[in-house]
XYZ file of C-alpha atoms in Angstrom:
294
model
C -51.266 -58.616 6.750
C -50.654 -55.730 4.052
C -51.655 -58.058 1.265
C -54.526 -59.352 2.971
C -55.603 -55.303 3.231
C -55.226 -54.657 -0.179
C -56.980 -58.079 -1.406
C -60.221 -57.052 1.027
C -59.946 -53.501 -0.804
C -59.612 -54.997 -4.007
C -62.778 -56.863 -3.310
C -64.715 -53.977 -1.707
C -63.992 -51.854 -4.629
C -65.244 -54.901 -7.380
C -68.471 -54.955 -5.446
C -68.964 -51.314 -5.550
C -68.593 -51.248 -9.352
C -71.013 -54.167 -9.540
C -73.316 -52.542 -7.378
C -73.245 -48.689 -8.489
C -71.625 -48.743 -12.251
C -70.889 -45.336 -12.918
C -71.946 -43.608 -10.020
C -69.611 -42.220 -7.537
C -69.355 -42.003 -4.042
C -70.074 -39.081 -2.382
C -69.561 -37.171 1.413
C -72.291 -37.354 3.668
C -73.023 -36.704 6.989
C -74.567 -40.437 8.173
C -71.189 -42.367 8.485
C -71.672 -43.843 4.603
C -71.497 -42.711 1.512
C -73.876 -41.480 -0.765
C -73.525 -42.578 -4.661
C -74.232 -40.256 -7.420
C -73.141 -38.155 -10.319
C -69.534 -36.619 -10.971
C -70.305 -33.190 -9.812
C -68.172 -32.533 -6.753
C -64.286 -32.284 -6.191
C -63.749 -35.686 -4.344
C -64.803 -38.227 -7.495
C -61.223 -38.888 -8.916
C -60.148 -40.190 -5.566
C -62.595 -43.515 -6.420
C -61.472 -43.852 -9.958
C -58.168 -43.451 -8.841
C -58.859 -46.707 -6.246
C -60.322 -48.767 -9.544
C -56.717 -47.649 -11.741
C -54.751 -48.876 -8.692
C -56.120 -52.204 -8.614
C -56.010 -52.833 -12.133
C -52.112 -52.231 -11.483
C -52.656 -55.149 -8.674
C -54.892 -57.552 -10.231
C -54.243 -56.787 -14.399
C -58.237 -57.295 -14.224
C -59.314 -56.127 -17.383
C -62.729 -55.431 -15.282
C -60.990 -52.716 -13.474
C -59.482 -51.169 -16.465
C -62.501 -51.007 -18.679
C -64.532 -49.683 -15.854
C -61.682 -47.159 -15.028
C -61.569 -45.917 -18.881
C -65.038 -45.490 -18.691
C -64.884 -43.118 -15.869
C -62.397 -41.023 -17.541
C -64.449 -40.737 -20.553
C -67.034 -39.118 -17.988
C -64.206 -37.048 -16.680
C -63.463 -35.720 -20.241
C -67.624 -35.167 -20.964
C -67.375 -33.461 -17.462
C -64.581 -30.941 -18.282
C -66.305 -29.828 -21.729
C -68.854 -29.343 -19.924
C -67.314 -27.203 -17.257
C -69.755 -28.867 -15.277
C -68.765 -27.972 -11.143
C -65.403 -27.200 -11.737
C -65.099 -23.413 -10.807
C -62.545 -24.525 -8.146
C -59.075 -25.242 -7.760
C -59.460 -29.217 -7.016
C -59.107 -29.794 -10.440
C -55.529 -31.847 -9.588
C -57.884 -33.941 -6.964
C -60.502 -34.968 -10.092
C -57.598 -35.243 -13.053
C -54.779 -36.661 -11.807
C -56.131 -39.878 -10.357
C -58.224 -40.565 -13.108
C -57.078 -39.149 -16.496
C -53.314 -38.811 -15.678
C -53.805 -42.230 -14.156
C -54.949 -43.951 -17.471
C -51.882 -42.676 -19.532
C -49.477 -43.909 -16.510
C -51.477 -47.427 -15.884
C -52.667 -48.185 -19.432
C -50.517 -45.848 -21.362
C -53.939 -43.837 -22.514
C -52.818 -41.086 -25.223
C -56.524 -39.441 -24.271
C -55.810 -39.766 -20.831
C -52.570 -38.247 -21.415
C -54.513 -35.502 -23.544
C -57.380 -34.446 -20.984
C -54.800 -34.284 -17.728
C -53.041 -31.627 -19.714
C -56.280 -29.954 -20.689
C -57.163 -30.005 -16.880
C -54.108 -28.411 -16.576
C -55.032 -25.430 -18.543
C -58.374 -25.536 -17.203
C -56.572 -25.161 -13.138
C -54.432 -22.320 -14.902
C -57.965 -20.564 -15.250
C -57.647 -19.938 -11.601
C -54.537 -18.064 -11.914
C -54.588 -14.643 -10.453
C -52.241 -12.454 -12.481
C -52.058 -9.837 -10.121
C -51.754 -11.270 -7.264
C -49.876 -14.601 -8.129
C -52.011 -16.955 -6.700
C -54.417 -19.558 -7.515
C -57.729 -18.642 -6.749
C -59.565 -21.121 -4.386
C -63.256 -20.954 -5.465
C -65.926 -18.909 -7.503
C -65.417 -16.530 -10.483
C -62.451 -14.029 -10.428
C -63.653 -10.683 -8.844
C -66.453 -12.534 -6.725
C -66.878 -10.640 -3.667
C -67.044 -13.484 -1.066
C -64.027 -15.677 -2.580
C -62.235 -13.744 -4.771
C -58.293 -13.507 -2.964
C -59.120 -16.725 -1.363
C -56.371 -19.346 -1.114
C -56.316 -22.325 0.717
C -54.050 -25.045 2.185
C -55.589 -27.670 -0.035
C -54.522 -26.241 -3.085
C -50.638 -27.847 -2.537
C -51.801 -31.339 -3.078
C -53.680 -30.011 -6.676
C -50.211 -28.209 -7.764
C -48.434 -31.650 -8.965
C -51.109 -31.234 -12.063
C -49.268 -27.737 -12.985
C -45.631 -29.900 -12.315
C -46.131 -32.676 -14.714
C -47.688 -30.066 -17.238
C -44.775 -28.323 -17.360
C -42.475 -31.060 -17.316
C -44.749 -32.688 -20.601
C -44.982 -29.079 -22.649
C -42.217 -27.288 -21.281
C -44.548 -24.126 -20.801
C -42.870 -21.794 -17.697
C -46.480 -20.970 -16.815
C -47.036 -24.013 -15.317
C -43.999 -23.979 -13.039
C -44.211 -20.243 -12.204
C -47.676 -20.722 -11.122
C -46.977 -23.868 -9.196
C -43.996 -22.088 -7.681
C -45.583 -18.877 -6.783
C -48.508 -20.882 -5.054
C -46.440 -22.954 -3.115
C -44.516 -20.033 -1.742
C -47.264 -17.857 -0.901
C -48.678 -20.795 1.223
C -45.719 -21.559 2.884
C -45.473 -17.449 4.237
C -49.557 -17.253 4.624
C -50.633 -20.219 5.557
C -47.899 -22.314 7.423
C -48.210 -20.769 11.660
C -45.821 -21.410 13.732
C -48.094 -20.266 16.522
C -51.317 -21.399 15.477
C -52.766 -25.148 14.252
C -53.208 -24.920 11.068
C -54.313 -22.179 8.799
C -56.897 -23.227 5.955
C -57.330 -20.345 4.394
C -56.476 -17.013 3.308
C -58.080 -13.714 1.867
C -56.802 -11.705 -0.578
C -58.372 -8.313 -0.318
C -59.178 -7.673 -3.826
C -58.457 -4.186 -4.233
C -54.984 -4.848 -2.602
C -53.637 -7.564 -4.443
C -50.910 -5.397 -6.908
C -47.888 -5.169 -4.615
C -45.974 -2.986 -6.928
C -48.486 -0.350 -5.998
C -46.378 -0.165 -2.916
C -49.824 -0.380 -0.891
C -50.006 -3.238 2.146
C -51.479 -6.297 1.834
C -54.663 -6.516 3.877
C -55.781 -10.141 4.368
C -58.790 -12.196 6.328
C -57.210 -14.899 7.753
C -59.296 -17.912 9.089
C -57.826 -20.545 11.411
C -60.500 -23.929 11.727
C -58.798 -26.063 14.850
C -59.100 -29.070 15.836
C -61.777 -30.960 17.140
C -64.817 -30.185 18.746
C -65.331 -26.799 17.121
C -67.666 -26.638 14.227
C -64.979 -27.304 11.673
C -63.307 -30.404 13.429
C -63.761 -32.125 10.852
C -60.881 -30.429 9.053
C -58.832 -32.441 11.745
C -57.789 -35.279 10.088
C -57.549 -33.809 6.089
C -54.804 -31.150 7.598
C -51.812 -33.324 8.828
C -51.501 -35.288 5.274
C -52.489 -32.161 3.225
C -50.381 -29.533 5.040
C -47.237 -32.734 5.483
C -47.437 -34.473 2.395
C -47.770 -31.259 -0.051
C -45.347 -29.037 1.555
C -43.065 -32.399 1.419
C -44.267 -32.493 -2.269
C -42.883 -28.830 -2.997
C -39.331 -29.682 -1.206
C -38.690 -32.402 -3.054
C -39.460 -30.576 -6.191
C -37.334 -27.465 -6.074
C -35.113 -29.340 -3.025
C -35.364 -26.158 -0.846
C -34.725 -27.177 2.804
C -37.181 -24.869 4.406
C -40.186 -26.498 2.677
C -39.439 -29.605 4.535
C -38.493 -28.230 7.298
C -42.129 -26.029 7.239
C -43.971 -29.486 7.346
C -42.422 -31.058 10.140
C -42.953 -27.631 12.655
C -46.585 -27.799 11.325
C -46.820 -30.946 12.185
C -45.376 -30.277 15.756
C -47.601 -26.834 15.947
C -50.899 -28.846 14.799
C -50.595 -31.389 17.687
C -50.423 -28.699 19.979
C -53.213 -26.897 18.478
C -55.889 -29.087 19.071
C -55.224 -29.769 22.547
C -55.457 -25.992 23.342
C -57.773 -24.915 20.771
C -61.431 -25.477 19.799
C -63.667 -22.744 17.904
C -63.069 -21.045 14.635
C -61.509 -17.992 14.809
C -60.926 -15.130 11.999
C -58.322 -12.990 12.084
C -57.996 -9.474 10.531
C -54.641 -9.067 9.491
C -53.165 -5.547 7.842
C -49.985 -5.880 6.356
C -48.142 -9.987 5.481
C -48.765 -11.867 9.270
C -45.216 -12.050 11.054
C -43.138 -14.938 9.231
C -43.504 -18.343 11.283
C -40.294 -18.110 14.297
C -40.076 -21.825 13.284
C -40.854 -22.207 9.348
C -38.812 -19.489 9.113
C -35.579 -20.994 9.911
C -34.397 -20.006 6.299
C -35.636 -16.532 5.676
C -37.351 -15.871 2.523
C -39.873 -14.005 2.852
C -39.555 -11.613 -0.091
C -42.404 -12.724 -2.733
């Protein structure tokens, strides 16, 4: 049955190439996608699809037409053309890390590590995080973090591990920890995102932390949609971290999410924001192993 899955998505995906070349597809909100240019956060996931069955098939189609797509990538990221965001791991490592691991690319290999740097431009210095969205300073988004921002982190990983630079590893480190104590609720579904207050953010001023924290549950609120992307982002990155540094409570963080999500959307249903002075209380089930000094 598995191979019959991966043969119809195999096919699917030739069409698609046939049918939109170098477009790519794109969310929409009438149950099908819409095909255009590279200038959102999602494209990598498709090029990704096209390296994977040229690892399947050793069609040279899929490989040429996967090369291609990086080349766009690399025009894309000289461009800094929609990329003042953290998804940068989403759009690079599918794609240009993909080439150098499926077809042994040496520009591939190149670009992913210049995406690297390029997701280090997010770095926050001051308050050692990695910035979700818009410029540094902005006053809508400028302590934001968000959940998402584990699954972009294995960019910074293999960086490190390739150049041998800390940065990468402290920044992947520091982001993965301040998730886990901000984001991770053991008594709420799952949190998406977090506010820095700006002004705040140096905590060797002695000052407290003051934060805007906003919880999007599950469906049949205005965000339900945010539903189904939590459970493998909050599981499989948190899992990701563990198995990285081989800390027990990381693991151990994604499986009472898990447990507090389910629960979450059967009791809750509208977005809620929540002012918070001073770090929220530490999760009475993530926090099992206490560490909450960061």
């Amino acid at each position: 049955m598995w191979i019959q899955a991966i043969e119809d998505a195999v096919e699917k995906t030739r069409r698609n190439m046939s049918r939109f070349d170098m477009k790519f597809p794109h969310i929409t909100e009438h149950k099908r996608y819409e095909w255009g240019e590279s200038n959102d956060w999602i494209e990598g996931f498709y090029t990704g699809m096209i390296w994977l069955c040229y690892e399947y098939t050793k069609d040279s189609l899929f490989r040429e037409t996967a090369t291609r797509h990086v080349e766009d990538f690399r025009q894309r990221l000289m461009e800094k053309r929609s990329l003042d965001h953290h998804d940068i791991g989403f759009l690079y490592l599918p794609s240009a890390l993909a080439s150098w691991i499926a077809d042994r690319n040496e520009e591939g290999k190149r670009l992913a590590l210049q995406a690297a740097d390029h997701l280090m431009l997010r770095w926050r210095e001051e308050g050692q995080y990695i910035q979700a969205w818009g410029p540094k300073g902005d006053q809508k988004n400028g302590g934001r973090i968000i959940i998402d921002c584990l699954m972009n982190l294995p960019l910074l990983y293999w960086a490190h591990d390739q150049t041998g630079d800390n940065r990468y590893l402290h920044a992947a480190a520091a982001q993965a920890k301040l998730s886990r104590r901000y984001l991770m609720r053991g008594t709420t579904p799952p949190t998406t995102r977090f506010i820095f207050i700006p002004q705040m953010e140096n905590r060797s001023a002695g000052g407290r932390i003051k934060a805007i924290m906003t919880v999007r549950p599950g469906p049949g609120g205005r965000h339900g949609r945010y539903t189904g992307l939590r459970f493998p982002t909050d599981i499989r990155g948190i899992r990701m971290i563990w198995r990285r540094h081989g800390v027990p409570r990381y693991i151990l963080s994604s499986i009472c999410q898990a447990i507090m999500s389910l629960i979450g959307i059967l009791t809750l249903r509208s977005e809620r924001t929540l002012r918070v002075t001073a770090p929220p209380p530490p999760s009475p089930l993530a926090g099992c192993w206490r560490s909450w000094n960061i």
